[in-house]
PDB file of C-alpha atoms in Angstrom:
ATOM      1  CA  GLU F 257    -112.086 209.213 -77.591  1.00  0.00           C
ATOM      2  CA  THR F 258    -111.710 205.963 -79.134  1.00  0.00           C
ATOM      3  CA  GLU F 259    -109.512 205.810 -82.152  1.00  0.00           C
ATOM      4  CA  THR F 260    -111.239 204.297 -85.289  1.00  0.00           C
ATOM      5  CA  PRO F 261    -108.870 201.323 -86.114  1.00  0.00           C
ATOM      6  CA  ARG F 262    -107.417 201.547 -89.730  1.00  0.00           C
ATOM      7  CA  VAL F 263    -106.935 198.695 -91.691  1.00  0.00           C
ATOM      8  CA  ASP F 264    -104.563 198.322 -94.444  1.00  0.00           C
ATOM      9  CA  ASP F 265    -104.949 196.420 -97.761  1.00  0.00           C
ATOM     10  CA  MET F 266    -103.527 193.383 -96.307  1.00  0.00           C
ATOM     11  CA  GLY F 267    -106.262 193.111 -93.574  1.00  0.00           C
ATOM     12  CA  PHE F 268    -104.240 194.212 -90.761  1.00  0.00           C
ATOM     13  CA  ASP F 269    -105.338 197.324 -88.517  1.00  0.00           C
ATOM     14  CA  ASN F 270    -103.126 199.840 -86.709  1.00  0.00           C
ATOM     15  CA  MET F 271    -102.883 197.728 -83.577  1.00  0.00           C
ATOM     16  CA  GLY F 272    -101.148 194.775 -85.581  1.00  0.00           C
ATOM     17  CA  PHE F 273    -104.227 192.660 -85.741  1.00  0.00           C
ATOM     18  CA  ARG F 274    -105.556 191.347 -88.705  1.00  0.00           C
ATOM     19  CA  THR F 275    -109.395 191.400 -89.422  1.00  0.00           C
ATOM     20  CA  ALA F 276    -111.450 188.779 -90.535  1.00  0.00           C
ATOM     21  CA  ARG F 277    -111.004 189.669 -94.411  1.00  0.00           C
ATOM     22  CA  PRO F 278    -109.495 192.128 -96.244  1.00  0.00           C
ATOM     23  CA  PRO F 279    -111.639 195.463 -97.088  1.00  0.00           C
ATOM     24  CA  ARG F 280    -112.986 195.527-100.472  1.00  0.00           C
ATOM     25  CA  THR F 281    -110.997 198.175-102.171  1.00  0.00           C
ATOM     26  CA  GLU F 282    -111.496 199.680-105.324  1.00  0.00           C
ATOM     27  CA  ARG F 283    -109.337 197.261-107.113  1.00  0.00           C
ATOM     28  CA  HIS F 284    -111.258 194.388-105.533  1.00  0.00           C
ATOM     29  CA  ILE F 285    -114.733 195.676-106.335  1.00  0.00           C
ATOM     30  CA  ARG F 286    -113.580 195.754-109.894  1.00  0.00           C
ATOM     31  CA  LEU F 287    -112.431 192.386-110.021  1.00  0.00           C
ATOM     32  CA  ALA F 288    -115.606 191.001-108.592  1.00  0.00           C
ATOM     33  CA  GLY F 289    -117.610 192.893-111.178  1.00  0.00           C
ATOM     34  CA  LYS F 290    -115.413 191.714-114.066  1.00  0.00           C
ATOM     35  CA  GLU F 291    -115.836 188.032-112.927  1.00  0.00           C
ATOM     36  CA  THR F 292    -119.722 188.264-112.829  1.00  0.00           C
ATOM     37  CA  ARG F 293    -119.744 189.565-116.446  1.00  0.00           C
ATOM     38  CA  THR F 294    -119.546 186.414-118.295  1.00  0.00           C
ATOM     39  CA  ILE F 295    -120.718 184.448-121.291  1.00  0.00           C
ATOM     40  CA  GLU F 296    -121.002 180.869-121.912  1.00  0.00           C
ATOM     41  CA  VAL F 297    -121.846 179.513-125.528  1.00  0.00           C
ATOM     42  CA  THR F 298    -122.028 176.057-127.135  1.00  0.00           C
ATOM     43  CA  GLY F 299    -120.631 175.436-130.589  1.00  0.00           C
ATOM     44  CA  GLU F 300    -121.157 172.880-132.889  1.00  0.00           C
ATOM     45  CA  GLY F 301    -118.771 171.333-135.519  1.00  0.00           C
ATOM     46  CA  ILE F 302    -119.749 168.558-138.085  1.00  0.00           C
ATOM     47  CA  ILE F 303    -117.202 166.909-140.226  1.00  0.00           C
ATOM     48  CA  ASN F 304    -118.042 164.711-143.365  1.00  0.00           C
ATOM     49  CA  THR F 305    -115.767 161.426-142.583  1.00  0.00           C
ATOM     50  CA  LYS F 306    -115.041 159.125-145.305  1.00  0.00           C
ATOM     51  CA  THR F 307    -115.249 155.535-145.018  1.00  0.00           C
ATOM     52  CA  ASP F 308    -112.029 153.941-146.182  1.00  0.00           C
ATOM     53  CA  MET F 309    -112.356 150.462-144.936  1.00  0.00           C
ATOM     54  CA  VAL F 310    -115.106 147.532-144.835  1.00  0.00           C
ATOM     55  CA  GLU F 311    -115.611 145.521-141.921  1.00  0.00           C
ATOM     56  CA  VAL F 312    -116.329 141.638-143.109  1.00  0.00           C
ATOM     57  CA  ARG F 313    -118.140 139.022-141.022  1.00  0.00           C
ATOM     58  CA  SER F 314    -118.338 135.640-142.191  1.00  0.00           C
ATOM     59  CA  ALA F 315    -118.824 132.196-141.035  1.00  0.00           C
ATOM     60  CA  ILE F 316    -117.428 128.740-142.012  1.00  0.00           C
ATOM     61  CA  GLU F 317    -119.871 126.099-141.244  1.00  0.00           C
ATOM     62  CA  ALA F 318    -119.233 122.361-141.322  1.00  0.00           C
ATOM     63  CA  ARG F 319    -121.972 119.634-140.987  1.00  0.00           C
ATOM     64  CA  TYR F 320    -122.109 115.914-140.544  1.00  0.00           C
ATOM     65  CA  LEU F 321    -125.429 114.474-141.184  1.00  0.00           C
ATOM     66  CA  GLN F 322    -126.589 110.687-141.173  1.00  0.00           C
ATOM     67  CA  GLU F 323    -129.164 108.477-142.287  1.00  0.00           C
ATOM     68  CA  GLN F 324    -129.353 106.555-139.092  1.00  0.00           C
ATOM     69  CA  PRO F 325    -129.550 108.131-135.783  1.00  0.00           C
ATOM     70  CA  LEU F 326    -126.460 108.853-133.373  1.00  0.00           C
ATOM     71  CA  ILE F 327    -125.981 106.705-130.397  1.00  0.00           C
ATOM     72  CA  GLU F 328    -124.238 107.010-127.458  1.00  0.00           C
ATOM     73  CA  ASP F 329    -122.797 103.408-127.017  1.00  0.00           C
ATOM     74  CA  LEU F 330    -123.958  99.985-127.735  1.00  0.00           C
ATOM     75  CA  ASN F 331    -123.105  96.449-128.059  1.00  0.00           C
ATOM     76  CA  ILE F 332    -122.260  96.857-131.565  1.00  0.00           C
ATOM     77  CA  THR F 333    -118.991  96.398-133.821  1.00  0.00           C
ATOM     78  CA  GLN F 334    -116.229  99.040-134.082  1.00  0.00           C
ATOM     79  CA  GLU F 335    -116.782  99.672-137.546  1.00  0.00           C
ATOM     80  CA  GLU F 336    -120.383 100.355-136.795  1.00  0.00           C
ATOM     81  CA  LYS F 337    -119.633 102.345-133.705  1.00  0.00           C
ATOM     82  CA  GLN F 338    -117.392 104.529-135.737  1.00  0.00           C
ATOM     83  CA  GLY F 339    -120.174 105.649-138.091  1.00  0.00           C
ATOM     84  CA  LEU F 340    -122.633 106.063-135.502  1.00  0.00           C
ATOM     85  CA  ASN F 341    -121.087 107.427-132.243  1.00  0.00           C
ATOM     86  CA  LYS F 342    -121.768 110.783-131.268  1.00  0.00           C
ATOM     87  CA  SER F 343    -118.451 111.662-129.651  1.00  0.00           C
ATOM     88  CA  VAL F 344    -116.977 110.559-132.832  1.00  0.00           C
ATOM     89  CA  VAL F 345    -119.089 112.793-135.243  1.00  0.00           C
ATOM     90  CA  ILE F 346    -118.540 115.848-133.005  1.00  0.00           C
ATOM     91  CA  ARG F 347    -114.800 115.508-133.258  1.00  0.00           C
ATOM     92  CA  GLN F 348    -115.151 114.991-137.086  1.00  0.00           C
ATOM     93  CA  VAL F 349    -117.244 117.843-137.682  1.00  0.00           C
ATOM     94  CA  MET F 350    -115.314 120.331-135.668  1.00  0.00           C
ATOM     95  CA  GLN F 351    -112.158 119.329-137.204  1.00  0.00           C
ATOM     96  CA  SER F 352    -113.814 119.828-140.703  1.00  0.00           C
ATOM     97  CA  ALA F 353    -114.864 123.316-139.628  1.00  0.00           C
ATOM     98  CA  ALA F 354    -111.262 124.147-138.432  1.00  0.00           C
ATOM     99  CA  GLU F 355    -109.749 123.022-141.373  1.00  0.00           C
ATOM    100  CA  LYS F 356    -112.078 125.179-143.504  1.00  0.00           C
ATOM    101  CA  THR F 357    -111.326 127.902-141.152  1.00  0.00           C
ATOM    102  CA  ASN F 358    -107.742 127.804-141.246  1.00  0.00           C
ATOM    103  CA  ALA F 359    -107.882 127.731-145.478  1.00  0.00           C
ATOM    104  CA  VAL F 360    -110.051 131.080-144.853  1.00  0.00           C
ATOM    105  CA  VAL F 361    -107.301 132.533-142.730  1.00  0.00           C
ATOM    106  CA  GLN F 362    -104.446 131.506-144.868  1.00  0.00           C
ATOM    107  CA  TYR F 363    -106.058 133.021-147.906  1.00  0.00           C
ATOM    108  CA  LEU F 364    -106.219 136.633-145.787  1.00  0.00           C
ATOM    109  CA  ASN F 365    -102.664 135.991-144.570  1.00  0.00           C
ATOM    110  CA  GLN F 366    -101.120 135.359-148.027  1.00  0.00           C
ATOM    111  CA  ASP F 367     -98.906 137.965-149.795  1.00  0.00           C
ATOM    112  CA  GLY F 368    -101.090 140.598-151.913  1.00  0.00           C
ATOM    113  CA  VAL F 369    -104.065 140.496-149.459  1.00  0.00           C
ATOM    114  CA  THR F 370    -102.441 140.651-145.821  1.00  0.00           C
ATOM    115  CA  GLN F 371    -101.475 144.025-146.144  1.00  0.00           C
ATOM    116  CA  PHE F 372    -104.592 145.364-146.610  1.00  0.00           C
ATOM    117  CA  VAL F 373    -106.083 143.345-143.902  1.00  0.00           C
ATOM    118  CA  THR F 374    -106.211 144.574-140.262  1.00  0.00           C
ATOM    119  CA  LYS F 375    -108.298 143.207-137.061  1.00  0.00           C
ATOM    120  CA  LEU F 376    -108.537 139.693-138.087  1.00  0.00           C
ATOM    121  CA  ARG F 377    -110.363 137.701-135.474  1.00  0.00           C
ATOM    122  CA  THR F 378    -112.403 135.111-134.243  1.00  0.00           C
ATOM    123  CA  THR F 379    -115.697 136.341-133.006  1.00  0.00           C
ATOM    124  CA  GLY F 380    -117.542 133.012-132.346  1.00  0.00           C
ATOM    125  CA  VAL F 381    -117.486 129.265-132.349  1.00  0.00           C
ATOM    126  CA  ARG F 382    -120.706 127.125-131.962  1.00  0.00           C
ATOM    127  CA  LEU F 383    -121.732 123.725-132.146  1.00  0.00           C
ATOM    128  CA  GLU F 384    -125.456 122.716-132.894  1.00  0.00           C
ATOM    129  CA  PRO F 385    -127.195 119.338-132.957  1.00  0.00           C
ATOM    130  CA  LEU F 386    -129.167 118.359-135.733  1.00  0.00           C
ATOM    131  CA  TYR F 387    -132.457 116.511-135.293  1.00  0.00           C
ATOM    132  CA  ARG F 388    -134.946 114.852-137.633  1.00  0.00           C
ATOM    133  CA  TYR F 389    -138.699 114.344-136.522  1.00  0.00           C
ATOM    134  CA  ASP F 390    -140.137 110.762-136.812  1.00  0.00           C
ATOM    135  CA  SER F 391    -143.869 110.686-135.755  1.00  0.00           C
ATOM    136  CA  GLY F 392    -143.365 113.278-132.912  1.00  0.00           C
ATOM    137  CA  VAL F 393    -140.160 111.738-131.756  1.00  0.00           C
ATOM    138  CA  GLN F 394    -136.810 113.664-132.092  1.00  0.00           C
ATOM    139  CA  LYS F 395    -133.640 111.838-133.049  1.00  0.00           C
ATOM    140  CA  LEU F 396    -130.330 113.176-133.407  1.00  0.00           C
ATOM    141  CA  MET F 397    -129.091 112.797-136.635  1.00  0.00           C
ATOM    142  CA  GLY F 398    -125.794 114.927-136.899  1.00  0.00           C
ATOM    143  CA  TYR F 399    -124.060 118.011-135.745  1.00  0.00           C
ATOM    144  CA  SER F 400    -123.328 121.333-137.217  1.00  0.00           C
ATOM    145  CA  ALA F 401    -119.908 123.436-136.290  1.00  0.00           C
ATOM    146  CA  THR F 402    -119.601 127.041-137.210  1.00  0.00           C
ATOM    147  CA  ASN F 403    -116.685 129.399-136.709  1.00  0.00           C
ATOM    148  CA  SER F 404    -117.343 133.242-137.225  1.00  0.00           C
ATOM    149  CA  ILE F 405    -114.570 135.294-138.138  1.00  0.00           C
ATOM    150  CA  SER F 406    -114.394 139.079-138.776  1.00  0.00           C
ATOM    151  CA  PHE F 407    -111.656 141.427-140.361  1.00  0.00           C
ATOM    152  CA  ARG F 408    -111.379 144.942-141.862  1.00  0.00           C
ATOM    153  CA  ILE F 409    -109.911 145.575-145.447  1.00  0.00           C
ATOM    154  CA  ASN F 410    -109.270 148.557-147.532  1.00  0.00           C
ATOM    155  CA  LYS F 411    -112.420 149.381-149.219  1.00  0.00           C
ATOM    156  CA  ASP F 412    -110.772 149.063-152.709  1.00  0.00           C
ATOM    157  CA  TYR F 413    -109.727 145.522-152.282  1.00  0.00           C
ATOM    158  CA  ALA F 414    -113.014 144.418-150.253  1.00  0.00           C
ATOM    159  CA  GLY F 415    -114.905 142.674-153.372  1.00  0.00           C
ATOM    160  CA  ASP F 416    -111.767 140.575-154.310  1.00  0.00           C
ATOM    161  CA  ALA F 417    -111.299 139.593-150.536  1.00  0.00           C
ATOM    162  CA  ILE F 418    -115.034 138.574-150.101  1.00  0.00           C
ATOM    163  CA  ASP F 419    -114.721 136.455-153.475  1.00  0.00           C
ATOM    164  CA  GLY F 420    -111.560 135.014-152.032  1.00  0.00           C
ATOM    165  CA  ILE F 421    -112.854 133.909-148.468  1.00  0.00           C
ATOM    166  CA  VAL F 422    -116.116 132.324-150.359  1.00  0.00           C
ATOM    167  CA  ALA F 423    -113.905 130.385-152.613  1.00  0.00           C
ATOM    168  CA  ALA F 424    -111.091 129.198-149.625  1.00  0.00           C
ATOM    169  CA  GLY F 425    -114.460 127.982-148.034  1.00  0.00           C
ATOM    170  CA  ALA F 426    -116.617 130.413-146.032  1.00  0.00           C
ATOM    171  CA  THR F 427    -120.359 129.394-146.260  1.00  0.00           C
ATOM    172  CA  ARG F 428    -121.972 132.468-144.788  1.00  0.00           C
ATOM    173  CA  LEU F 429    -121.365 136.307-145.046  1.00  0.00           C
ATOM    174  CA  GLU F 430    -123.048 137.637-142.183  1.00  0.00           C
ATOM    175  CA  GLY F 431    -122.662 141.126-143.174  1.00  0.00           C
ATOM    176  CA  ILE F 432    -120.374 144.033-143.978  1.00  0.00           C
ATOM    177  CA  SER F 433    -119.766 147.552-142.680  1.00  0.00           C
ATOM    178  CA  PHE F 434    -118.345 150.515-143.942  1.00  0.00           C
ATOM    179  CA  VAL F 435    -116.093 152.058-141.284  1.00  0.00           C
ATOM    180  CA  ALA F 436    -113.624 154.712-141.211  1.00  0.00           C
ATOM    181  CA  SER F 437    -109.870 153.666-140.129  1.00  0.00           C
ATOM    182  CA  ASP F 438    -108.418 154.638-136.863  1.00  0.00           C
ATOM    183  CA  SER F 439    -106.227 157.477-138.446  1.00  0.00           C
ATOM    184  CA  VAL F 440    -109.140 158.920-140.464  1.00  0.00           C
ATOM    185  CA  LEU F 441    -111.453 158.992-137.463  1.00  0.00           C
ATOM    186  CA  SER F 442    -108.913 160.747-135.438  1.00  0.00           C
ATOM    187  CA  LYS F 443    -108.421 163.382-137.935  1.00  0.00           C
ATOM    188  CA  SER F 444    -112.119 163.888-138.060  1.00  0.00           C
ATOM    189  CA  ARG F 445    -112.682 164.131-134.453  1.00  0.00           C
ATOM    190  CA  VAL F 446    -109.809 166.955-134.157  1.00  0.00           C
ATOM    191  CA  SER F 447    -111.276 168.571-136.976  1.00  0.00           C
ATOM    192  CA  ALA F 448    -114.731 168.730-135.661  1.00  0.00           C
ATOM    193  CA  ILE F 449    -113.443 169.966-132.404  1.00  0.00           C
ATOM    194  CA  THR F 450    -111.753 172.696-134.313  1.00  0.00           C
ATOM    195  CA  GLN F 451    -114.675 173.663-136.011  1.00  0.00           C
ATOM    196  CA  ALA F 452    -117.153 173.394-132.744  1.00  0.00           C
ATOM    197  CA  THR F 453    -114.620 175.879-130.942  1.00  0.00           C
ATOM    198  CA  THR F 454    -114.501 178.513-134.005  1.00  0.00           C
ATOM    199  CA  ASP F 455    -118.472 178.199-133.976  1.00  0.00           C
ATOM    200  CA  ALA F 456    -118.503 178.994-130.093  1.00  0.00           C
ATOM    201  CA  MET F 457    -116.077 181.721-130.630  1.00  0.00           C
ATOM    202  CA  ASN F 458    -117.981 183.489-133.669  1.00  0.00           C
ATOM    203  CA  GLN F 459    -121.325 183.026-131.268  1.00  0.00           C
ATOM    204  CA  ILE F 460    -119.549 185.069-128.398  1.00  0.00           C
ATOM    205  CA  LYS F 461    -118.085 187.780-130.775  1.00  0.00           C
ATOM    206  CA  ALA F 462    -121.598 188.132-132.654  1.00  0.00           C
ATOM    207  CA  THR F 463    -123.158 188.354-128.981  1.00  0.00           C
ATOM    208  CA  LEU F 464    -120.601 191.108-127.890  1.00  0.00           C
ATOM    209  CA  ALA F 465    -121.031 193.124-130.787  1.00  0.00           C
ATOM    210  CA  GLY F 466    -124.658 193.283-130.427  1.00  0.00           C
ATOM    211  CA  MET F 467    -124.252 194.425-126.993  1.00  0.00           C
ATOM    212  CA  TYR F 468    -121.858 196.922-127.461  1.00  0.00           C
ATOM    213  CA  GLU F 469    -123.001 198.460-130.880  1.00  0.00           C
ATOM    214  CA  GLY F 470    -120.613 196.590-132.964  1.00  0.00           C
ATOM    215  CA  GLN F 471    -117.492 197.514-130.718  1.00  0.00           C
ATOM    216  CA  ILE F 472    -116.123 193.932-129.381  1.00  0.00           C
ATOM    217  CA  PRO F 473    -114.757 194.624-125.963  1.00  0.00           C
ATOM    218  CA  ALA F 474    -111.604 192.568-124.845  1.00  0.00           C
ATOM    219  CA  PHE F 475    -112.608 189.155-123.384  1.00  0.00           C
ATOM    220  CA  GLU F 476    -110.598 186.160-122.339  1.00  0.00           C
ATOM    221  CA  VAL F 477    -111.714 182.503-122.231  1.00  0.00           C
ATOM    222  CA  ILE F 478    -111.757 181.158-118.738  1.00  0.00           C
ATOM    223  CA  THR F 479    -113.193 177.759-119.447  1.00  0.00           C
ATOM    224  CA  THR F 480    -113.392 175.353-122.243  1.00  0.00           C
ATOM    225  CA  ARG F 481    -115.363 171.933-122.383  1.00  0.00           C
ATOM    226  CA  VAL F 482    -115.395 169.226-125.048  1.00  0.00           C
ATOM    227  CA  ASN F 483    -118.843 167.728-124.329  1.00  0.00           C
ATOM    228  CA  ARG F 484    -119.430 165.304-127.039  1.00  0.00           C
ATOM    229  CA  VAL F 485    -117.468 163.580-129.884  1.00  0.00           C
ATOM    230  CA  SER F 486    -119.666 161.186-131.816  1.00  0.00           C
ATOM    231  CA  THR F 487    -119.516 159.374-135.283  1.00  0.00           C
ATOM    232  CA  PRO F 488    -122.830 157.558-136.160  1.00  0.00           C
ATOM    233  CA  PRO F 489    -122.865 153.644-136.174  1.00  0.00           C
ATOM    234  CA  ALA F 490    -121.484 151.983-139.425  1.00  0.00           C
ATOM    235  CA  GLU F 491    -123.842 151.533-142.380  1.00  0.00           C
ATOM    236  CA  GLU F 492    -124.396 147.572-142.685  1.00  0.00           C
ATOM    237  CA  MET F 493    -125.198 145.495-145.689  1.00  0.00           C
ATOM    238  CA  MET F 494    -126.100 141.953-145.094  1.00  0.00           C
ATOM    239  CA  ALA F 495    -125.863 139.013-147.626  1.00  0.00           C
ATOM    240  CA  PRO F 496    -128.549 136.387-147.742  1.00  0.00           C
ATOM    241  CA  ALA F 497    -126.843 132.684-147.423  1.00  0.00           C
ATOM    242  CA  PRO F 498    -128.200 131.528-150.808  1.00  0.00           C
ATOM    243  CA  GLU F 499    -126.193 134.381-152.285  1.00  0.00           C
ATOM    244  CA  MET F 500    -123.059 132.675-151.398  1.00  0.00           C
ATOM    245  CA  ALA F 501    -123.413 130.199-154.194  1.00  0.00           C
ATOM    246  CA  ALA F 502    -123.811 132.945-156.665  1.00  0.00           C
ATOM    247  CA  LEU F 503    -120.870 134.640-155.295  1.00  0.00           C
ATOM    248  CA  ARG F 504    -118.614 131.448-155.679  1.00  0.00           C
ATOM    249  CA  MET F 505    -119.912 131.051-159.580  1.00  0.00           C
ATOM    250  CA  SER F 506    -119.016 135.053-160.420  1.00  0.00           C
ATOM    251  CA  ALA F 507    -116.431 135.594-162.642  1.00  0.00           C
ATOM    252  CA  ALA F 508    -116.231 139.491-161.792  1.00  0.00           C
ATOM    253  CA  ALA F 509    -115.415 140.946-158.270  1.00  0.00           C
ATOM    254  CA  THR F 510    -118.291 141.763-156.085  1.00  0.00           C
ATOM    255  CA  PRO F 511    -118.838 145.487-156.031  1.00  0.00           C
ATOM    256  CA  VAL F 512    -118.456 147.222-152.777  1.00  0.00           C
ATOM    257  CA  VAL F 513    -119.371 150.880-152.784  1.00  0.00           C
ATOM    258  CA  GLY F 514    -119.305 152.677-149.211  1.00  0.00           C
ATOM    259  CA  GLY F 515    -120.581 156.388-148.530  1.00  0.00           C
ATOM    260  CA  GLY F 516    -119.328 158.817-145.779  1.00  0.00           C
ATOM    261  CA  ARG F 517    -120.179 159.185-142.342  1.00  0.00           C
ATOM    262  CA  GLU F 518    -120.645 162.475-140.309  1.00  0.00           C
ATOM    263  CA  THR F 519    -118.331 163.144-137.287  1.00  0.00           C
ATOM    264  CA  SER F 520    -119.923 165.643-134.802  1.00  0.00           C
ATOM    265  CA  ALA F 521    -118.647 167.760-131.708  1.00  0.00           C
ATOM    266  CA  THR F 522    -119.697 170.193-129.403  1.00  0.00           C
ATOM    267  CA  VAL F 523    -117.666 172.501-127.379  1.00  0.00           C
ATOM    268  CA  THR F 524    -118.784 175.154-124.664  1.00  0.00           C
ATOM    269  CA  LEU F 525    -116.673 178.388-123.989  1.00  0.00           C
ATOM    270  CA  LYS F 526    -117.218 180.651-121.182  1.00  0.00           C
ATOM    271  CA  VAL F 527    -115.481 183.921-121.588  1.00  0.00           C
ATOM    272  CA  ARG F 528    -115.057 186.986-118.991  1.00  0.00           C
ATOM    273  CA  TYR F 529    -115.185 190.545-120.278  1.00  0.00           C
TER     274      TYR F 529
END
């Protein structure tokens, strides 16, 4: 009579050979059953983020426009050539734009202003020809050079800063945006994630309580996944070019009032019970 091989908990039979896999003992069966009993839910958190900064986008333009068309080169006197030569005009107009831009930057870097300014940078440099049409004929009459800058400033000082750059030589206010500083945004994101995690946990407890007649069984979180953390785009305000002249003549500071933004997050929890 052939003896039926006995297999221990490690998967070895009584002859010392290991089988393909250990037997499914009562302990293994309970664990397998426990692993299949899972719940996965997604919670959401929404935090109101106050905008404490204003991002200002401005342009400084210089123009050189003549009554006579510009020329490349002709057999004319040096004095006449200096007034009409295209390369000379380009240098003059770009130099003028650079000087005006430097004046604006110096204002933003001066004491009493610079400590409230961050992320000052050049965002564009543009040179454009200016034409006149006579009887359908295009004539080059001059050039326009424009330097664009942007910076962020504390919301409480934005109005004075806008008036200051206009007085220093800015010719266009291309727009402002209400934004949150990096520190404020970071805190809001953490709070939104925490709120979303709490929301997911409350959903799990409510679900288990409903399944077990108010008695919540022991459970453990086996996975946590942060799906999304986002803040909507900044609110923008535009200032038409004609309003720049009015700003220069205004005695009062330009009022700048911003609102809040919602920072949202979703977190998925998977629990085993």
